[in-house]
Amino acid sequence: MTSDQPKSKMGRQACLLGLLALVINGQCTYSPEPDQRWMLPPGWVSLGRVDPEEELSLTFALKQQNLERLTELVQAVSDPSSPRYGKYLTLEDVSELVQPSPLTLHTVQKWLLAAGARNCHSVTTQDFLTCRLSVWQAELLLPGAEFHRYVGGPTETHVVRSPHPYQLPQALAPHVDFVGGLHRFPPTSSLRQRPEPQGGKTVGLHLGVTPSVLRRRYNLTAQDVGSGTTNNSQACAQFLEQYFHDSDLTEFMRLFGGDFAHQASVARVVGKQGRGRAGIEASLDVEYLMSAGANISTWVYSSPGRHEAQEPFLQWLLLLSNESTLPHVHTVSYGDDEDSLSSIYIQRVNTEFMKAAARGLTLLFASGDTGAGCWSVSGRHKFRPSFPASSPYVTTVGGTSFRNPFLITNEVVDYISGGGFSNVFPQPSYQEEAVAQFLKSSSHLPPSSYFNASGRAYPDVAALSDGYWVVSNKVPIPWVSGTSASTPVFGGILSLINEHRILNGRPPLGFLNPRLYQQHGAGLFDVTHGCHESCLNEEVEGQGFCSGPGWDPVTGWGTPNFPALLKTLLNP
């Protein structure tokens, strides 16, 4: 973006003040995210106001077009009964469909140029614009914003955020969804290292979940690996200020990968890989995606946020909108409480998932590690759904444990497995029958005031989430637990199925849910015992939903039985 902008700071400021004088007072501004809840996360502290001359990088989400048509196309390419099944759109097709109107592009660019924004760059779909502004320019551009620096998290991450809501000129309401880089903090890992269960020192018992344990439980043979002859690929995305190390992957495969063919290294890292200590979550994602989806080309999206004012998750979404060729399966362990996010932000991110689904990408998200969750609304307890787990356009993965922690047995609910019903998204048609059956047949339903029975219900599937071995900083670490473990495992198994589909001339699976529910969970081990955690009060006494036959909001349809799931999903 270029312009004959005023050259001096005073000239730019005068220009900007003149532009904004008309809109700051009275009814001429509006708040795009009035319901965005501001709360400083635990462990974060403010370091005070940011220097007015410091530079920020802000992302403007521009209004898209033809979203009803996008919805129809996602349904058509994802429904096996549709003649358009598997006929995915290219990135260019999606761009032509949803890109903002010329009026939106012109209006927003003119507004930003007048404010002195510089180094603006867009994405292929033209619906995001990222620009650099100084703090004083940004605070004038976005009345109400006041930028502070915060530090927190396990790695003492620095971010710049505004604790106050921002306003936009009313004239921009038809053109801008929200501005990224003001409110939302980086996620924190919910992985736990549990104490070793007692009684496991007997010969013949395993001492934690490893690739060989997973392969035995899910019926993967040594031949169930990628062929190395296709363009099949898979990816995990990381938003924490932590990284994986190639040396950890090498050591992990030396210890645990001896009985199956596998790739020695990550094929591509997209984004910035730090030089610091490896993080357990980053190590886990890579090690188990590459051992479940063995011998398949693997990418890592490393998006800690290249600038303190960037939102790492939003940066990942921008990458998806800017790459024509992407891995077929993406596994993500990111989540926030639904109620902590603005409705416009949630709806826009959901649209980004629809864009991915239209292109035939399979997005898998961890269901979370707080069971049904809990929060108090006007003195009344309710369950607390998580997003993006609650999006109707992703496949959400819950967690299970072995019935006997030292034997490869049937699985039961892992009590931390996230699940429930969205308070934002209505129930998609593909799952109405399954959810109605659960609500009718469950003998352990919580009081109806605790959940929205007509909302999008999740998870959709599950896998083991308890007691993993991970190598991080060259140290084997036992008993690591969380749905951050189950998600890459399920993703890797879907990548193996994509391998067979591609070799048979079929398209990749794409958005899985319509097919998954039509086939009533065929190819999955049904998990029928156990409940997850929730509110610790007298009414529910810490118990959320319980699993049962068929689909349930704790483990979905169940865990993978690879030969049966391959047979179910191979054709058409």
Coordinates of C-alpha atoms in Angstrom, one line a residue:
M1 CA 0.0 0.0 0.0
T2 CA 1.5 3.3 -1.0
S3 CA 0.3 6.9 -0.7
D4 CA 1.6 10.5 -0.5
Q5 CA 1.1 10.4 3.3
P6 CA 2.1 13.4 5.4
K7 CA 5.8 13.0 5.9
S8 CA 6.2 14.4 9.5
K9 CA 4.8 12.9 12.7
M10 CA 2.9 16.2 13.3
G11 CA 1.5 16.2 9.8
R12 CA 0.3 12.6 10.1
Q13 CA -1.1 13.3 13.6
A14 CA -3.0 16.4 12.4
C15 CA -4.4 14.5 9.4
L16 CA -5.5 11.7 11.7
L17 CA -7.0 14.0 14.3
G18 CA -9.0 15.7 11.6
L19 CA -10.2 12.4 10.3
L20 CA -11.2 11.1 13.8
A21 CA -12.6 14.3 15.2
L22 CA -15.9 13.5 13.4
V23 CA -16.3 10.1 14.9
I24 CA -14.9 10.0 18.4
N25 CA -17.8 11.8 20.1
G26 CA -21.5 11.1 20.1
Q27 CA -23.0 8.1 18.3
C28 CA -20.4 8.0 15.5
T29 CA -18.3 5.1 16.8
Y30 CA -19.2 1.6 17.6
S31 CA -17.5 -1.4 19.4
P32 CA -17.0 -4.3 17.1
E33 CA -16.4 -6.7 20.1
P34 CA -18.6 -5.4 22.9
D35 CA -18.8 -8.9 24.5
Q36 CA -15.0 -9.6 24.4
R37 CA -14.3 -10.3 28.1
W38 CA -11.1 -8.7 29.4
M39 CA -9.4 -10.7 32.1
L40 CA -5.7 -10.9 32.8
P41 CA -4.8 -14.6 32.8
P42 CA -3.3 -16.1 36.0
G43 CA 0.4 -15.6 36.1
W44 CA 0.5 -12.5 33.9
V45 CA 1.5 -9.0 35.1
S46 CA 1.4 -5.6 33.6
L47 CA 4.7 -3.8 33.0
G48 CA 2.9 -0.5 32.3
R49 CA 2.1 1.6 29.2
V50 CA 4.0 1.1 26.0
D51 CA 6.2 3.9 24.6
P52 CA 4.0 5.9 22.2
E53 CA 6.7 5.6 19.5
E54 CA 6.9 1.8 19.7
E55 CA 5.6 0.0 16.6
L56 CA 2.7 -2.4 16.6
S57 CA 1.5 -5.0 14.1
L58 CA -2.3 -5.2 14.0
T59 CA -4.5 -7.4 11.9
F60 CA -7.8 -6.1 10.5
A61 CA -10.4 -8.8 9.6
L62 CA -12.4 -7.5 6.6
K63 CA -16.0 -8.4 6.0
Q64 CA -16.4 -11.3 3.6
Q65 CA -19.0 -12.0 0.9
N66 CA -21.2 -15.0 -0.1
L67 CA -21.0 -16.8 3.2
E68 CA -24.3 -18.6 2.6
R69 CA -22.9 -20.0 -0.6
L70 CA -19.8 -21.1 1.2
T71 CA -21.9 -22.9 3.7
E72 CA -23.7 -24.8 0.9
L73 CA -20.4 -25.7 -0.8
V74 CA -18.9 -27.1 2.4
Q75 CA -22.0 -29.3 2.9
A76 CA -21.8 -30.5 -0.8
V77 CA -18.1 -31.4 -0.8
S78 CA -18.3 -33.1 2.6
D79 CA -21.4 -35.2 2.3
P80 CA -20.9 -38.6 0.8
S81 CA -24.4 -38.6 -0.6
S82 CA -23.7 -35.4 -2.6
P83 CA -22.6 -35.6 -6.3
R84 CA -20.0 -32.9 -5.4
Y85 CA -18.5 -35.0 -2.6
G86 CA -14.7 -34.7 -2.6
K87 CA -14.7 -32.1 -5.4
Y88 CA -12.9 -29.5 -3.3
L89 CA -12.3 -25.8 -4.0
T90 CA -8.9 -24.4 -4.6
L91 CA -7.6 -21.4 -2.6
E92 CA -8.3 -19.3 -5.7
D93 CA -11.9 -20.5 -5.9
V94 CA -12.4 -19.7 -2.2
S95 CA -10.8 -16.3 -2.7
E96 CA -13.1 -15.5 -5.6
L97 CA -16.1 -16.5 -3.5
V98 CA -15.4 -14.7 -0.1
Q99 CA -13.1 -11.8 -0.9
P100 CA -14.3 -8.5 0.4
S101 CA -16.2 -6.2 -2.0
P102 CA -14.2 -3.5 -3.8
L103 CA -16.0 -0.9 -1.6
T104 CA -14.8 -2.6 1.6
L105 CA -11.2 -2.9 0.3
H106 CA -11.2 0.8 -0.8
T107 CA -12.8 2.1 2.4
V108 CA -10.5 0.3 4.8
Q109 CA -7.3 1.0 2.9
K110 CA -8.2 4.7 2.7
W111 CA -8.9 4.8 6.4
L112 CA -5.6 3.1 7.3
L113 CA -3.6 5.2 4.9
A114 CA -5.0 8.4 6.4
A115 CA -3.9 7.0 9.8
G116 CA -0.3 6.5 8.7
A117 CA -0.4 2.7 8.6
R118 CA 2.6 1.2 6.8
N119 CA 3.9 -2.1 5.5
C120 CA 0.4 -3.3 5.0
H121 CA 0.1 -6.8 3.5
S122 CA -2.9 -8.9 2.7
V123 CA -3.5 -12.6 2.1
T124 CA -4.6 -14.4 -1.1
T125 CA -8.3 -14.3 0.0
Q126 CA -7.9 -10.5 0.7
D127 CA -10.0 -10.7 3.8
F128 CA -7.2 -10.0 6.3
L129 CA -5.0 -6.9 6.3
T130 CA -2.0 -6.7 8.6
C131 CA -0.4 -3.3 9.1
R132 CA 2.3 -1.6 11.2
L133 CA 1.4 1.5 13.2
S134 CA 3.1 3.3 16.1
V135 CA 1.3 3.0 19.5
W136 CA 0.1 6.6 19.4
Q137 CA -1.3 6.1 15.8
A138 CA -3.1 3.0 16.9
E139 CA -4.6 4.6 20.0
L140 CA -5.9 7.5 17.8
L141 CA -7.1 5.1 15.2
L142 CA -8.9 2.9 17.7
P143 CA -10.5 5.2 20.3
G144 CA -10.6 3.6 23.8
A145 CA -7.5 1.4 23.2
E146 CA -4.6 1.9 25.6
F147 CA -1.6 -0.4 25.0
H148 CA 0.2 -2.0 27.9
R149 CA 3.0 -4.5 28.0
Y150 CA 2.4 -7.7 29.9
V151 CA 4.7 -10.6 30.8
G152 CA 3.6 -14.1 31.8
G153 CA 3.4 -17.8 31.0
P154 CA 5.9 -20.5 31.7
T155 CA 8.5 -18.9 29.4
E156 CA 8.0 -15.3 30.5
T157 CA 6.4 -14.3 27.2
H158 CA 6.0 -10.5 26.5
V159 CA 2.9 -9.3 24.8
V160 CA 1.3 -5.9 24.1
R161 CA -2.5 -5.7 24.7
S162 CA -5.1 -3.2 25.5
P163 CA -7.1 -3.7 28.8
H164 CA -9.8 -1.4 27.5
P165 CA -12.3 -2.0 24.6
Y166 CA -11.6 -0.2 21.3
Q167 CA -14.0 1.7 19.0
L168 CA -14.2 2.0 15.2
P169 CA -15.9 4.7 13.1
Q170 CA -19.5 3.7 12.5
A171 CA -18.9 4.1 8.8
L172 CA -16.6 1.0 9.0
A173 CA -19.3 -1.3 10.5
P174 CA -20.2 -2.8 7.1
H175 CA -16.5 -3.4 6.3
V176 CA -14.5 -4.7 9.4
D177 CA -15.3 -7.7 11.6
F178 CA -12.7 -7.0 14.3
V179 CA -9.1 -5.9 14.9
G180 CA -6.7 -8.6 16.1
G181 CA -3.8 -7.9 18.5
L182 CA -5.7 -5.9 21.2
H183 CA -7.3 -8.3 23.7
R184 CA -6.6 -12.1 23.4
F185 CA -3.6 -13.5 25.2
P186 CA -1.5 -16.5 24.0
P187 CA -2.9 -19.9 25.2
T188 CA -1.3 -21.8 28.0
S189 CA -0.7 -25.6 27.9
S190 CA -3.1 -27.8 29.9
L191 CA -0.9 -30.9 29.6
R192 CA -0.4 -32.6 33.0
Q193 CA 2.2 -35.0 34.2
R194 CA 0.2 -37.3 36.4
P195 CA 1.7 -39.5 39.2
E196 CA 2.6 -43.0 38.2
P197 CA -0.3 -45.4 39.0
Q198 CA 0.4 -47.9 41.7
G199 CA 0.9 -51.6 41.1
G200 CA 2.6 -51.6 37.8
K201 CA 5.8 -53.5 38.5
T202 CA 4.6 -56.9 37.2
V203 CA 6.2 -58.6 34.2
G204 CA 4.2 -58.3 31.0
L205 CA 2.6 -55.0 31.9
H206 CA 3.4 -51.8 30.0
L207 CA 4.6 -48.8 31.9
G208 CA 3.0 -46.0 30.0
V209 CA 1.7 -45.2 26.5
T210 CA 4.3 -45.3 23.7
P211 CA 3.9 -45.7 19.9
S212 CA 4.0 -49.5 20.2
V213 CA 1.2 -49.5 22.8
L214 CA -0.9 -47.3 20.6
R215 CA -0.3 -49.4 17.5
R216 CA -1.3 -52.6 19.4
R217 CA -4.5 -51.0 20.9
Y218 CA -5.6 -49.5 17.6
N219 CA -4.6 -52.5 15.5
L220 CA -1.9 -50.9 13.4
T221 CA 0.6 -53.4 12.0
A222 CA 4.2 -52.7 10.9
Q223 CA 3.0 -52.4 7.4
D224 CA 0.5 -49.6 8.3
V225 CA 2.8 -46.7 7.5
G226 CA 3.0 -44.1 4.7
S227 CA 4.3 -45.4 1.3
G228 CA 6.6 -42.5 0.7
T229 CA 5.3 -42.4 -2.9
T230 CA 2.4 -39.9 -2.6
N231 CA 2.1 -36.1 -2.0
N232 CA 0.3 -36.9 1.3
S233 CA 1.2 -34.8 4.2
Q234 CA 0.1 -33.8 7.7
A235 CA 0.7 -30.9 10.1
C236 CA 0.5 -29.8 13.7
A237 CA 0.2 -26.2 14.8
Q238 CA 1.8 -24.7 17.9
F239 CA 1.0 -21.4 19.4
L240 CA 2.8 -21.6 22.7
E241 CA 6.2 -19.9 23.2
Q242 CA 7.9 -23.3 22.9
Y243 CA 9.4 -25.5 20.3
F244 CA 10.4 -29.0 19.3
H245 CA 14.0 -30.1 18.8
D246 CA 15.1 -32.4 16.0
S247 CA 17.4 -34.2 18.5
D248 CA 14.3 -35.0 20.7
L249 CA 12.5 -36.5 17.7
T250 CA 15.6 -38.6 16.9
E251 CA 15.9 -39.8 20.5
F252 CA 12.2 -40.6 20.7
M253 CA 12.3 -42.7 17.6
R254 CA 15.4 -44.4 18.8
L255 CA 13.6 -45.4 22.0
F256 CA 10.1 -46.0 20.7
G257 CA 10.1 -46.2 16.9
G258 CA 12.1 -49.3 16.2
D259 CA 9.2 -51.5 15.0
F260 CA 7.8 -49.4 12.2
A261 CA 9.1 -47.3 9.3
H262 CA 9.2 -43.6 10.1
Q263 CA 10.6 -40.3 8.8
A264 CA 13.7 -39.0 10.6
S265 CA 12.8 -35.4 10.6
V266 CA 10.1 -32.8 10.1
A267 CA 9.7 -32.0 6.4
R268 CA 8.9 -28.3 6.8
V269 CA 8.7 -25.7 9.6
V270 CA 6.3 -22.8 8.7
G271 CA 7.1 -19.9 10.9
K272 CA 9.8 -19.1 13.4
Q273 CA 11.4 -21.9 15.4
G274 CA 13.0 -20.6 18.6
R275 CA 16.4 -21.6 19.9
G276 CA 15.3 -22.1 23.5
R277 CA 14.4 -25.2 25.4
A278 CA 12.0 -27.6 23.9
G279 CA 8.5 -27.6 25.3
I280 CA 6.7 -30.8 26.3
E281 CA 3.6 -29.9 24.3
A282 CA 5.5 -29.1 21.1
S283 CA 7.6 -32.3 21.5
L284 CA 4.4 -34.4 22.1
D285 CA 2.6 -33.1 19.0
V286 CA 5.5 -33.8 16.7
E287 CA 6.5 -37.2 18.2
Y288 CA 3.0 -38.7 18.2
L289 CA 1.8 -37.3 14.9
M290 CA 4.9 -38.7 13.2
S291 CA 4.6 -42.1 15.0
A292 CA 0.8 -42.6 14.5
G293 CA 1.0 -41.2 10.9
A294 CA 4.3 -42.9 10.4
N295 CA 6.4 -42.3 7.4
I296 CA 4.2 -39.4 6.2
S297 CA 5.6 -36.0 5.4
T298 CA 5.0 -33.8 8.4
W299 CA 4.9 -30.0 8.7
V300 CA 5.0 -27.9 11.8
Y301 CA 3.3 -24.5 12.0
S302 CA 5.3 -22.6 14.7
S303 CA 3.4 -19.4 15.4
P304 CA 4.5 -17.9 18.7
G305 CA 3.7 -14.5 17.3
R306 CA 6.5 -12.7 15.5
H307 CA 5.5 -9.4 17.2
E308 CA 4.3 -8.8 20.7
A309 CA 1.0 -7.4 19.4
Q310 CA 0.2 -10.4 17.3
E311 CA -2.2 -13.2 18.2
P312 CA -0.5 -16.6 17.4
F313 CA -3.7 -18.4 16.6
L314 CA -4.9 -15.6 14.3
Q315 CA -1.5 -15.7 12.5
W316 CA -2.0 -19.5 11.8
L317 CA -5.4 -18.7 10.2
L318 CA -3.7 -16.1 8.0
L319 CA -1.2 -18.7 6.9
L320 CA -4.0 -21.1 5.8
S321 CA -5.5 -18.2 3.7
N322 CA -2.2 -17.6 2.0
E323 CA -1.0 -21.1 0.9
S324 CA -2.3 -22.8 -2.2
T325 CA -0.9 -26.2 -1.2
L326 CA -1.3 -27.4 2.4
P327 CA -1.1 -30.7 4.3
H328 CA -4.4 -32.6 4.2
V329 CA -4.6 -33.1 8.0
H330 CA -4.0 -30.5 10.7
T331 CA -4.0 -31.2 14.4
V332 CA -4.3 -28.3 16.9
S333 CA -4.3 -28.3 20.7
Y334 CA -5.5 -24.7 21.2
G335 CA -8.6 -23.7 23.1
D336 CA -10.3 -20.9 25.0
D337 CA -13.5 -20.7 27.0
E338 CA -16.3 -19.8 24.6
D339 CA -17.6 -17.1 26.9
S340 CA -14.2 -15.3 27.0
L341 CA -14.3 -14.5 23.3
S342 CA -16.4 -12.0 21.4
S343 CA -19.2 -13.4 19.3
I344 CA -17.9 -11.7 16.1
Y345 CA -14.4 -13.2 16.7
I346 CA -15.9 -16.7 17.2
Q347 CA -18.1 -16.4 14.1
R348 CA -15.3 -15.1 11.9
V349 CA -12.9 -17.9 13.1
N350 CA -15.6 -20.4 12.3
T351 CA -15.8 -19.0 8.8
E352 CA -12.1 -19.6 8.4
F353 CA -12.7 -23.2 9.3
M354 CA -15.4 -23.3 6.6
K355 CA -12.9 -22.0 4.1
A356 CA -10.5 -24.9 5.1
A357 CA -13.3 -27.4 4.9
A358 CA -14.3 -26.2 1.4
R359 CA -10.7 -26.9 0.3
G360 CA -10.7 -30.4 1.7
L361 CA -8.6 -29.9 4.8
T362 CA -9.3 -32.0 7.9
L363 CA -8.9 -29.8 11.0
L364 CA -8.7 -31.7 14.3
F365 CA -8.9 -29.8 17.6
A366 CA -8.4 -31.1 21.1
S367 CA -11.6 -31.0 23.2
G368 CA -9.8 -29.6 26.3
D369 CA -8.7 -30.9 29.6
T370 CA -11.4 -29.6 32.0
G371 CA -14.2 -32.0 31.4
A372 CA -17.5 -30.2 31.0
G373 CA -16.0 -27.1 32.6
C374 CA -17.7 -24.9 35.1
W375 CA -18.5 -21.2 35.6
S376 CA -21.0 -19.2 37.6
V377 CA -23.6 -17.0 35.8
S378 CA -25.6 -14.7 38.1
G379 CA -24.9 -17.0 41.0
R380 CA -25.9 -20.2 39.1
H381 CA -23.4 -22.8 38.0
K382 CA -23.2 -23.9 34.4
F383 CA -20.9 -26.0 32.3
R384 CA -18.4 -24.1 30.3
P385 CA -17.8 -25.1 26.6
S386 CA -14.5 -24.5 24.8
F387 CA -13.8 -23.0 21.4
P388 CA -12.6 -24.0 18.8
A389 CA -13.7 -27.4 20.1
S390 CA -17.3 -26.3 19.8
S391 CA -17.0 -25.2 16.1
P392 CA -19.3 -27.2 13.9
Y393 CA -16.7 -27.2 11.1
V394 CA -13.8 -29.0 12.9
T395 CA -13.5 -32.6 14.2
T396 CA -13.0 -32.5 18.0
V397 CA -11.0 -35.2 19.8
G398 CA -11.7 -36.2 23.4
G399 CA -9.6 -38.4 25.7
T400 CA -9.7 -41.9 27.2
S401 CA -7.7 -44.1 29.6
F402 CA -7.0 -47.8 29.7
R403 CA -9.4 -49.5 32.1
N404 CA -6.2 -51.0 33.7
P405 CA -3.5 -48.4 33.4
F406 CA -0.8 -51.1 32.9
L407 CA -2.6 -53.4 30.4
I408 CA -3.7 -52.8 26.8
T409 CA -7.4 -53.2 27.6
N410 CA -10.6 -51.6 26.6
E411 CA -10.8 -47.9 27.2
V412 CA -12.8 -45.8 29.6
V413 CA -13.4 -42.1 29.9
D414 CA -10.4 -40.0 30.9
Y415 CA -12.1 -37.7 33.5
I416 CA -10.4 -34.6 32.0
S417 CA -11.8 -35.2 28.5
G418 CA -13.5 -31.9 27.4
G419 CA -17.0 -32.2 26.1
G420 CA -20.4 -30.6 26.1
F421 CA -22.7 -28.3 24.2
S422 CA -21.9 -24.9 22.6
N423 CA -23.7 -21.8 23.8
V424 CA -22.9 -20.0 20.5
F425 CA -23.4 -22.5 17.6
P426 CA -26.7 -24.3 17.0
Q427 CA -26.6 -28.0 16.5
P428 CA -25.5 -28.9 13.0
S429 CA -27.9 -31.2 11.1
Y430 CA -25.3 -33.9 10.7
Q431 CA -25.4 -34.7 14.4
E432 CA -29.0 -34.1 15.4
E433 CA -30.0 -37.8 15.3
A434 CA -27.0 -38.9 17.4
V435 CA -27.4 -36.1 20.0
A436 CA -31.2 -36.8 20.3
Q437 CA -30.5 -40.5 20.9
F438 CA -27.9 -39.6 23.6
L439 CA -30.3 -37.2 25.4
K440 CA -33.1 -39.7 25.3
S441 CA -31.1 -42.7 26.5
S442 CA -28.6 -41.4 29.0
S443 CA -29.4 -42.3 32.6
H444 CA -26.9 -39.8 34.0
L445 CA -27.9 -36.5 32.5
P446 CA -26.9 -33.4 34.5
P447 CA -29.7 -30.8 35.2
S448 CA -30.9 -29.2 32.0
S449 CA -30.0 -25.7 33.3
Y450 CA -26.3 -26.6 33.1
F451 CA -26.1 -27.0 29.3
N452 CA -27.6 -25.9 26.0
A453 CA -29.1 -29.1 24.6
S454 CA -29.7 -27.5 21.2
G455 CA -26.1 -26.4 20.8
R456 CA -23.3 -28.0 18.7
A457 CA -22.2 -31.0 20.8
Y458 CA -18.7 -32.3 21.0
P459 CA -16.3 -34.2 20.9
D460 CA -16.8 -36.2 17.7
V461 CA -14.1 -38.9 18.4
A462 CA -11.5 -39.8 21.0
A463 CA -8.2 -41.5 21.6
L464 CA -6.0 -42.3 24.5
S465 CA -5.0 -39.2 26.4
D466 CA -3.5 -40.6 29.6
G467 CA 0.1 -41.7 30.5
Y468 CA 2.2 -40.9 27.5
W469 CA 6.0 -41.0 27.3
V470 CA 7.5 -37.9 25.7
V471 CA 11.1 -37.0 25.0
S472 CA 11.8 -33.3 25.6
N473 CA 15.3 -31.7 25.9
K474 CA 16.7 -35.2 25.4
V475 CA 15.0 -36.5 28.6
P476 CA 12.3 -39.2 28.5
I477 CA 9.3 -37.9 30.5
P478 CA 6.6 -40.4 31.6
W479 CA 2.8 -40.0 32.4
V480 CA 2.1 -37.0 30.3
S481 CA -1.7 -36.6 29.9
G482 CA -4.2 -34.4 28.0
T483 CA -6.2 -34.3 24.9
S484 CA -3.2 -32.6 23.4
A485 CA -1.9 -36.2 23.2
S486 CA -5.1 -37.9 21.7
T487 CA -5.4 -35.3 18.9
P488 CA -2.2 -35.9 17.0
V489 CA -2.7 -39.7 17.4
F490 CA -6.1 -39.5 15.7
G491 CA -4.7 -37.1 13.1
G492 CA -1.9 -39.5 12.2
I493 CA -4.3 -42.4 11.8
L494 CA -6.5 -40.3 9.4
S495 CA -3.3 -39.5 7.5
L496 CA -2.8 -43.2 7.0
I497 CA -6.3 -43.5 5.6
N498 CA -5.7 -40.5 3.3
E499 CA -2.6 -42.4 2.1
H500 CA -4.8 -45.4 1.0
R501 CA -7.4 -43.0 -0.5
I502 CA -4.8 -41.2 -2.6
L503 CA -3.2 -44.5 -3.8
N504 CA -6.7 -45.6 -4.9
G505 CA -7.3 -42.4 -6.8
R506 CA -9.6 -40.9 -4.2
P507 CA -9.5 -37.3 -2.8
P508 CA -8.4 -36.9 0.8
L509 CA -11.1 -37.1 3.5
G510 CA -11.6 -33.4 4.0
F511 CA -14.1 -32.3 6.7
L512 CA -15.0 -35.6 8.3
N513 CA -18.0 -34.9 10.5
P514 CA -20.9 -35.4 8.0
R515 CA -19.5 -38.8 7.0
L516 CA -18.6 -39.8 10.5
Y517 CA -22.2 -39.2 11.8
Q518 CA -23.9 -40.7 8.7
Q519 CA -21.9 -43.9 9.3
H520 CA -22.8 -43.9 13.1
G521 CA -19.2 -44.2 14.2
A522 CA -18.4 -47.3 12.2
G523 CA -14.8 -48.3 12.5
L524 CA -14.4 -46.9 16.0
F525 CA -14.3 -48.6 19.4
D526 CA -17.3 -47.5 21.4
V527 CA -16.3 -46.2 24.9
T528 CA -19.2 -46.8 27.2
H529 CA -17.9 -46.4 30.8
G530 CA -16.9 -43.4 32.8
C531 CA -17.9 -39.7 33.3
H532 CA -15.9 -36.5 33.1
E533 CA -15.4 -33.8 35.7
S534 CA -17.4 -30.6 36.1
C535 CA -18.6 -28.2 38.8
L536 CA -17.7 -29.1 42.4
N537 CA -21.0 -28.3 44.0
E538 CA -23.8 -30.2 45.8
E539 CA -26.0 -30.3 42.7
V540 CA -23.7 -32.2 40.3
E541 CA -20.9 -33.2 42.8
G542 CA -18.1 -32.8 40.2
Q543 CA -19.7 -35.0 37.6
G544 CA -20.4 -33.8 34.1
F545 CA -21.7 -36.1 31.3
C546 CA -21.2 -39.9 31.2
S547 CA -20.4 -42.1 28.2
G548 CA -22.7 -44.7 26.9
P549 CA -23.5 -46.7 23.8
G550 CA -23.1 -44.7 20.6
W551 CA -22.2 -41.1 20.5
D552 CA -21.8 -39.2 23.8
P553 CA -20.4 -35.7 24.7
V554 CA -17.4 -37.2 26.5
T555 CA -15.7 -39.5 23.9
G556 CA -17.8 -38.8 20.8
W557 CA -18.2 -42.0 18.7
G558 CA -15.2 -43.6 20.2
T559 CA -11.5 -44.4 19.5
P560 CA -10.0 -45.7 16.2
N561 CA -9.9 -49.4 15.2
F562 CA -7.6 -48.8 12.2
P563 CA -8.5 -51.8 9.9
A564 CA -12.3 -51.2 10.4
L565 CA -12.0 -47.4 10.1
L566 CA -9.9 -47.8 6.9
K567 CA -12.6 -50.1 5.4
T568 CA -15.3 -47.6 6.4
L569 CA -13.5 -44.5 5.1
L570 CA -11.6 -45.9 2.0
N571 CA -14.5 -45.5 -0.5
P572 CA -16.0 -43.5 -2.1

